[in-house]
């Protein structure tokens, strides 16, 4: 992962590979209700209206430098800050007293969302099974102009694939586009989405 391949231009698009069916009413709590019991709708004027905006998405990593080689070196994210937090308050917040957090904030191209990479030191750590279907795991999605070129560059740099091939969805909001999954150094899934051509 030493060199940084040319991954081509990237553009903003308000599209994702989320479920194609909108949620409404109590249906959004269906699965949770069956496993955990009834879930009340949030009362208006409480937390439902208290969120001002999203600040960052956090990813826990085994080796911060290794992850920076992927997100900064290969994907071209901009490093905004890099710091070490070992104060008592930090351990209290994350639930690991005595931990030392080595972290970096990065911004993907043409995005206002920040990615936070955090390496925990001085505490016991257990790698998790990051297979896509496992509850509690997550993935991030990035829009690309040429998914074949980006995918080929990442594989050439040693990035591990998830999808057997690049797929062109036949239904849903990404119909006519192209999509593929790869893994970051810790196995966190990264989705590359080339949106369908504009209908205009």
PDB file of C-alpha atoms in Angstrom:
ATOM      1  CA  UNK A   1       0.000   0.000   0.000  1.00  0.00           C
ATOM      2  CA  UNK A   2       2.957   2.293  -0.392  1.00  0.00           C
ATOM      3  CA  UNK A   3       1.904   4.067  -3.572  1.00  0.00           C
ATOM      4  CA  UNK A   4      -1.295   5.928  -4.184  1.00  0.00           C
ATOM      5  CA  UNK A   5      -2.964   4.938  -7.458  1.00  0.00           C
ATOM      6  CA  UNK A   6      -4.966   7.404  -9.483  1.00  0.00           C
ATOM      7  CA  UNK A   7      -8.497   6.520  -8.534  1.00  0.00           C
ATOM      8  CA  UNK A   8     -10.073   9.037 -10.894  1.00  0.00           C
ATOM      9  CA  UNK A   9     -12.490  11.869 -10.264  1.00  0.00           C
ATOM     10  CA  UNK A  10     -15.192  11.618  -7.640  1.00  0.00           C
ATOM     11  CA  UNK A  11     -18.476  13.459  -7.492  1.00  0.00           C
ATOM     12  CA  UNK A  12     -21.115  14.118  -4.917  1.00  0.00           C
ATOM     13  CA  UNK A  13     -24.411  12.300  -5.198  1.00  0.00           C
ATOM     14  CA  UNK A  14     -27.218  11.920  -2.733  1.00  0.00           C
ATOM     15  CA  UNK A  15     -27.669   8.233  -3.449  1.00  0.00           C
ATOM     16  CA  UNK A  16     -27.011   5.112  -1.428  1.00  0.00           C
ATOM     17  CA  UNK A  17     -27.582   1.361  -1.520  1.00  0.00           C
ATOM     18  CA  UNK A  18     -30.183   1.543   1.228  1.00  0.00           C
ATOM     19  CA  UNK A  19     -33.416  -0.428   1.128  1.00  0.00           C
ATOM     20  CA  UNK A  20     -35.682   0.589  -1.721  1.00  0.00           C
ATOM     21  CA  UNK A  21     -38.869   0.483   0.357  1.00  0.00           C
ATOM     22  CA  UNK A  22     -39.547   3.568   2.515  1.00  0.00           C
ATOM     23  CA  UNK A  23     -40.423   2.992   6.142  1.00  0.00           C
ATOM     24  CA  UNK A  24     -43.494   4.462   7.768  1.00  0.00           C
ATOM     25  CA  UNK A  25     -45.569   4.092  10.877  1.00  0.00           C
ATOM     26  CA  UNK A  26     -44.690   1.288  13.261  1.00  0.00           C
ATOM     27  CA  UNK A  27     -43.110  -0.881  10.549  1.00  0.00           C
ATOM     28  CA  UNK A  28     -39.694   0.642  11.181  1.00  0.00           C
ATOM     29  CA  UNK A  29     -39.642  -1.027  14.570  1.00  0.00           C
ATOM     30  CA  UNK A  30     -40.848  -4.404  13.317  1.00  0.00           C
ATOM     31  CA  UNK A  31     -37.710  -6.503  13.770  1.00  0.00           C
ATOM     32  CA  UNK A  32     -36.704  -4.801  17.008  1.00  0.00           C
ATOM     33  CA  UNK A  33     -40.174  -5.253  18.488  1.00  0.00           C
ATOM     34  CA  UNK A  34     -40.172  -8.972  17.820  1.00  0.00           C
ATOM     35  CA  UNK A  35     -36.823  -9.489  19.529  1.00  0.00           C
ATOM     36  CA  UNK A  36     -36.953  -6.955  22.350  1.00  0.00           C
ATOM     37  CA  UNK A  37     -40.631  -6.340  23.037  1.00  0.00           C
ATOM     38  CA  UNK A  38     -42.828  -3.359  22.157  1.00  0.00           C
ATOM     39  CA  UNK A  39     -41.102  -0.131  21.269  1.00  0.00           C
ATOM     40  CA  UNK A  40     -42.924   3.151  21.715  1.00  0.00           C
ATOM     41  CA  UNK A  41     -42.774   5.813  19.077  1.00  0.00           C
ATOM     42  CA  UNK A  42     -40.482   8.668  20.185  1.00  0.00           C
ATOM     43  CA  UNK A  43     -42.319  11.561  21.736  1.00  0.00           C
ATOM     44  CA  UNK A  44     -42.089  14.724  19.698  1.00  0.00           C
ATOM     45  CA  UNK A  45     -40.047  17.430  21.368  1.00  0.00           C
ATOM     46  CA  UNK A  46     -37.583  14.969  22.972  1.00  0.00           C
ATOM     47  CA  UNK A  47     -34.526  13.421  21.346  1.00  0.00           C
ATOM     48  CA  UNK A  48     -36.356  13.235  18.036  1.00  0.00           C
ATOM     49  CA  UNK A  49     -35.971  16.993  17.691  1.00  0.00           C
ATOM     50  CA  UNK A  50     -32.742  17.350  19.652  1.00  0.00           C
ATOM     51  CA  UNK A  51     -30.296  16.186  16.982  1.00  0.00           C
ATOM     52  CA  UNK A  52     -28.790  19.172  15.184  1.00  0.00           C
ATOM     53  CA  UNK A  53     -26.549  17.345  12.671  1.00  0.00           C
ATOM     54  CA  UNK A  54     -24.230  14.406  12.212  1.00  0.00           C
ATOM     55  CA  UNK A  55     -20.647  14.940  13.331  1.00  0.00           C
ATOM     56  CA  UNK A  56     -18.694  11.818  12.373  1.00  0.00           C
ATOM     57  CA  UNK A  57     -18.718   8.098  11.728  1.00  0.00           C
ATOM     58  CA  UNK A  58     -16.278   6.161  13.914  1.00  0.00           C
ATOM     59  CA  UNK A  59     -14.340   3.044  12.928  1.00  0.00           C
ATOM     60  CA  UNK A  60     -12.212   1.161  15.463  1.00  0.00           C
ATOM     61  CA  UNK A  61      -8.950  -0.057  13.947  1.00  0.00           C
ATOM     62  CA  UNK A  62      -6.110  -2.344  14.990  1.00  0.00           C
ATOM     63  CA  UNK A  63      -3.334  -0.137  13.603  1.00  0.00           C
ATOM     64  CA  UNK A  64      -3.969   3.540  12.884  1.00  0.00           C
ATOM     65  CA  UNK A  65      -1.013   3.934  10.516  1.00  0.00           C
ATOM     66  CA  UNK A  66      -2.135   0.918   8.493  1.00  0.00           C
ATOM     67  CA  UNK A  67      -5.664   2.289   8.227  1.00  0.00           C
ATOM     68  CA  UNK A  68      -4.397   5.720   7.226  1.00  0.00           C
ATOM     69  CA  UNK A  69      -2.452   4.080   4.403  1.00  0.00           C
ATOM     70  CA  UNK A  70      -5.798   2.804   3.129  1.00  0.00           C
ATOM     71  CA  UNK A  71      -8.147   5.727   3.740  1.00  0.00           C
ATOM     72  CA  UNK A  72      -5.678   8.538   3.088  1.00  0.00           C
ATOM     73  CA  UNK A  73      -3.157   6.848   0.822  1.00  0.00           C
ATOM     74  CA  UNK A  74      -5.476   4.805  -1.385  1.00  0.00           C
ATOM     75  CA  UNK A  75      -8.904   6.455  -1.139  1.00  0.00           C
ATOM     76  CA  UNK A  76      -7.562  10.003  -1.002  1.00  0.00           C
ATOM     77  CA  UNK A  77      -9.270  11.142   2.205  1.00  0.00           C
ATOM     78  CA  UNK A  78      -7.992  14.368   3.747  1.00  0.00           C
ATOM     79  CA  UNK A  79      -6.550  14.056   7.256  1.00  0.00           C
ATOM     80  CA  UNK A  80      -8.057  16.879   9.324  1.00  0.00           C
ATOM     81  CA  UNK A  81      -6.641  16.040  12.747  1.00  0.00           C
ATOM     82  CA  UNK A  82      -4.507  13.369  14.353  1.00  0.00           C
ATOM     83  CA  UNK A  83      -4.239  13.193  18.122  1.00  0.00           C
ATOM     84  CA  UNK A  84      -3.742  11.048  21.210  1.00  0.00           C
ATOM     85  CA  UNK A  85      -6.294  11.130  24.040  1.00  0.00           C
ATOM     86  CA  UNK A  86      -5.271   9.483  27.282  1.00  0.00           C
ATOM     87  CA  UNK A  87      -7.086  11.698  29.760  1.00  0.00           C
ATOM     88  CA  UNK A  88      -9.404  10.126  32.325  1.00  0.00           C
ATOM     89  CA  UNK A  89     -12.480  11.640  30.692  1.00  0.00           C
ATOM     90  CA  UNK A  90     -11.729   9.816  27.429  1.00  0.00           C
ATOM     91  CA  UNK A  91     -11.687   6.448  29.156  1.00  0.00           C
ATOM     92  CA  UNK A  92     -14.935   7.307  30.928  1.00  0.00           C
ATOM     93  CA  UNK A  93     -16.643   8.240  27.658  1.00  0.00           C
ATOM     94  CA  UNK A  94     -15.702   5.041  25.807  1.00  0.00           C
ATOM     95  CA  UNK A  95     -16.011   2.731  28.811  1.00  0.00           C
ATOM     96  CA  UNK A  96     -12.332   1.757  29.081  1.00  0.00           C
ATOM     97  CA  UNK A  97     -10.646   3.432  32.057  1.00  0.00           C
ATOM     98  CA  UNK A  98      -6.935   3.856  31.445  1.00  0.00           C
ATOM     99  CA  UNK A  99      -7.183   3.538  27.665  1.00  0.00           C
ATOM    100  CA  UNK A 100      -5.020   5.583  25.327  1.00  0.00           C
ATOM    101  CA  UNK A 101      -6.844   6.524  22.133  1.00  0.00           C
ATOM    102  CA  UNK A 102      -4.832   7.173  18.991  1.00  0.00           C
ATOM    103  CA  UNK A 103      -7.214   8.721  16.505  1.00  0.00           C
ATOM    104  CA  UNK A 104      -7.471  10.625  13.270  1.00  0.00           C
ATOM    105  CA  UNK A 105     -10.298  12.535  11.632  1.00  0.00           C
ATOM    106  CA  UNK A 106     -10.528  12.327   7.864  1.00  0.00           C
ATOM    107  CA  UNK A 107     -12.826  13.846   5.268  1.00  0.00           C
ATOM    108  CA  UNK A 108     -13.743  11.933   2.105  1.00  0.00           C
ATOM    109  CA  UNK A 109     -13.552  13.912  -1.149  1.00  0.00           C
ATOM    110  CA  UNK A 110     -16.449  16.313  -1.705  1.00  0.00           C
ATOM    111  CA  UNK A 111     -18.093  15.374   1.593  1.00  0.00           C
ATOM    112  CA  UNK A 112     -19.078  17.126   4.810  1.00  0.00           C
ATOM    113  CA  UNK A 113     -19.157  13.872   6.798  1.00  0.00           C
ATOM    114  CA  UNK A 114     -16.033  13.062   8.811  1.00  0.00           C
ATOM    115  CA  UNK A 115     -14.615   9.574   9.352  1.00  0.00           C
ATOM    116  CA  UNK A 116     -12.925   8.968  12.726  1.00  0.00           C
ATOM    117  CA  UNK A 117     -10.363   6.151  12.910  1.00  0.00           C
ATOM    118  CA  UNK A 118      -9.505   5.116  16.477  1.00  0.00           C
ATOM    119  CA  UNK A 119      -6.874   2.696  17.736  1.00  0.00           C
ATOM    120  CA  UNK A 120      -7.332   1.634  21.368  1.00  0.00           C
ATOM    121  CA  UNK A 121      -4.107   1.027  23.277  1.00  0.00           C
ATOM    122  CA  UNK A 122      -3.469  -0.301  26.766  1.00  0.00           C
ATOM    123  CA  UNK A 123      -6.654  -2.379  26.945  1.00  0.00           C
ATOM    124  CA  UNK A 124      -7.669  -5.855  25.841  1.00  0.00           C
ATOM    125  CA  UNK A 125      -8.980  -5.975  22.290  1.00  0.00           C
ATOM    126  CA  UNK A 126     -10.745  -8.758  20.414  1.00  0.00           C
ATOM    127  CA  UNK A 127     -11.174  -8.614  16.635  1.00  0.00           C
ATOM    128  CA  UNK A 128     -14.775  -9.170  15.570  1.00  0.00           C
ATOM    129  CA  UNK A 129     -16.213 -11.068  12.622  1.00  0.00           C
ATOM    130  CA  UNK A 130     -16.945  -8.233  10.205  1.00  0.00           C
ATOM    131  CA  UNK A 131     -18.863 -10.393   7.723  1.00  0.00           C
ATOM    132  CA  UNK A 132     -21.535  -8.252   6.168  1.00  0.00           C
ATOM    133  CA  UNK A 133     -24.610 -10.011   7.580  1.00  0.00           C
ATOM    134  CA  UNK A 134     -23.482  -9.968  11.223  1.00  0.00           C
ATOM    135  CA  UNK A 135     -25.587  -7.650  13.442  1.00  0.00           C
ATOM    136  CA  UNK A 136     -23.553  -4.793  14.849  1.00  0.00           C
ATOM    137  CA  UNK A 137     -21.216  -4.534  11.889  1.00  0.00           C
ATOM    138  CA  UNK A 138     -21.330  -1.620   9.481  1.00  0.00           C
ATOM    139  CA  UNK A 139     -20.119  -0.406   6.110  1.00  0.00           C
ATOM    140  CA  UNK A 140     -19.454   2.924   4.451  1.00  0.00           C
ATOM    141  CA  UNK A 141     -20.364   3.808   0.871  1.00  0.00           C
ATOM    142  CA  UNK A 142     -18.554   6.145  -1.529  1.00  0.00           C
ATOM    143  CA  UNK A 143     -19.704   7.392  -4.911  1.00  0.00           C
ATOM    144  CA  UNK A 144     -17.195   6.959  -7.742  1.00  0.00           C
ATOM    145  CA  UNK A 145     -17.221   7.944 -11.407  1.00  0.00           C
ATOM    146  CA  UNK A 146     -15.527   4.789 -12.722  1.00  0.00           C
ATOM    147  CA  UNK A 147     -16.014   1.807 -10.438  1.00  0.00           C
ATOM    148  CA  UNK A 148     -13.977  -0.523 -12.646  1.00  0.00           C
ATOM    149  CA  UNK A 149     -10.916   1.722 -12.457  1.00  0.00           C
ATOM    150  CA  UNK A 150     -11.185   2.309  -8.709  1.00  0.00           C
ATOM    151  CA  UNK A 151     -11.827  -1.353  -7.978  1.00  0.00           C
ATOM    152  CA  UNK A 152      -8.900  -2.491 -10.148  1.00  0.00           C
ATOM    153  CA  UNK A 153      -6.541   0.010  -8.497  1.00  0.00           C
ATOM    154  CA  UNK A 154      -7.521  -1.152  -5.017  1.00  0.00           C
ATOM    155  CA  UNK A 155      -7.116  -4.836  -5.858  1.00  0.00           C
ATOM    156  CA  UNK A 156      -3.728  -4.120  -7.416  1.00  0.00           C
ATOM    157  CA  UNK A 157      -2.701  -2.469  -4.134  1.00  0.00           C
ATOM    158  CA  UNK A 158      -3.606  -5.626  -2.214  1.00  0.00           C
ATOM    159  CA  UNK A 159      -7.044  -4.627  -0.939  1.00  0.00           C
ATOM    160  CA  UNK A 160      -9.223  -7.661  -0.177  1.00  0.00           C
ATOM    161  CA  UNK A 161     -12.456  -8.040  -2.166  1.00  0.00           C
ATOM    162  CA  UNK A 162     -15.879  -9.016  -0.857  1.00  0.00           C
ATOM    163  CA  UNK A 163     -17.963  -9.161  -4.036  1.00  0.00           C
ATOM    164  CA  UNK A 164     -16.960 -11.753  -6.622  1.00  0.00           C
ATOM    165  CA  UNK A 165     -17.554  -9.211  -9.366  1.00  0.00           C
ATOM    166  CA  UNK A 166     -18.874  -5.710  -9.994  1.00  0.00           C
ATOM    167  CA  UNK A 167     -22.670  -5.866 -10.094  1.00  0.00           C
ATOM    168  CA  UNK A 168     -25.174  -3.785 -12.040  1.00  0.00           C
ATOM    169  CA  UNK A 169     -28.441  -3.670 -10.050  1.00  0.00           C
ATOM    170  CA  UNK A 170     -31.528  -4.524 -12.068  1.00  0.00           C
ATOM    171  CA  UNK A 171     -34.031  -2.949  -9.654  1.00  0.00           C
ATOM    172  CA  UNK A 172     -34.105  -0.270  -6.959  1.00  0.00           C
ATOM    173  CA  UNK A 173     -32.639   3.200  -6.711  1.00  0.00           C
ATOM    174  CA  UNK A 174     -29.273   2.086  -8.116  1.00  0.00           C
ATOM    175  CA  UNK A 175     -30.801   0.389 -11.177  1.00  0.00           C
ATOM    176  CA  UNK A 176     -28.472   0.858 -14.104  1.00  0.00           C
ATOM    177  CA  UNK A 177     -25.514   1.757 -11.897  1.00  0.00           C
ATOM    178  CA  UNK A 178     -22.635  -0.387 -10.690  1.00  0.00           C
ATOM    179  CA  UNK A 179     -21.616  -1.470  -7.199  1.00  0.00           C
ATOM    180  CA  UNK A 180     -18.963  -3.581  -5.499  1.00  0.00           C
ATOM    181  CA  UNK A 181     -17.735  -4.216  -1.942  1.00  0.00           C
ATOM    182  CA  UNK A 182     -14.130  -4.375  -0.711  1.00  0.00           C
ATOM    183  CA  UNK A 183     -12.589  -4.526   2.769  1.00  0.00           C
ATOM    184  CA  UNK A 184     -10.474  -2.043   4.678  1.00  0.00           C
ATOM    185  CA  UNK A 185      -7.414  -3.407   6.573  1.00  0.00           C
ATOM    186  CA  UNK A 186      -9.605  -4.539   9.499  1.00  0.00           C
ATOM    187  CA  UNK A 187     -12.271  -6.137   7.335  1.00  0.00           C
ATOM    188  CA  UNK A 188     -14.738  -3.250   7.558  1.00  0.00           C
ATOM    189  CA  UNK A 189     -16.761  -3.279   4.363  1.00  0.00           C
ATOM    190  CA  UNK A 190     -16.371  -0.398   1.909  1.00  0.00           C
ATOM    191  CA  UNK A 191     -18.988   0.002  -0.806  1.00  0.00           C
ATOM    192  CA  UNK A 192     -18.064   1.638  -4.112  1.00  0.00           C
ATOM    193  CA  UNK A 193     -21.116   2.953  -5.956  1.00  0.00           C
ATOM    194  CA  UNK A 194     -21.199   4.251  -9.508  1.00  0.00           C
ATOM    195  CA  UNK A 195     -24.661   5.802  -9.828  1.00  0.00           C
ATOM    196  CA  UNK A 196     -26.838   5.160 -12.884  1.00  0.00           C
ATOM    197  CA  UNK A 197     -26.540   7.624 -15.726  1.00  0.00           C
ATOM    198  CA  UNK A 198     -28.626  10.744 -15.297  1.00  0.00           C
ATOM    199  CA  UNK A 199     -32.011  10.549 -16.954  1.00  0.00           C
ATOM    200  CA  UNK A 200     -31.845  14.217 -17.875  1.00  0.00           C
TER     201      UNK A 200
END
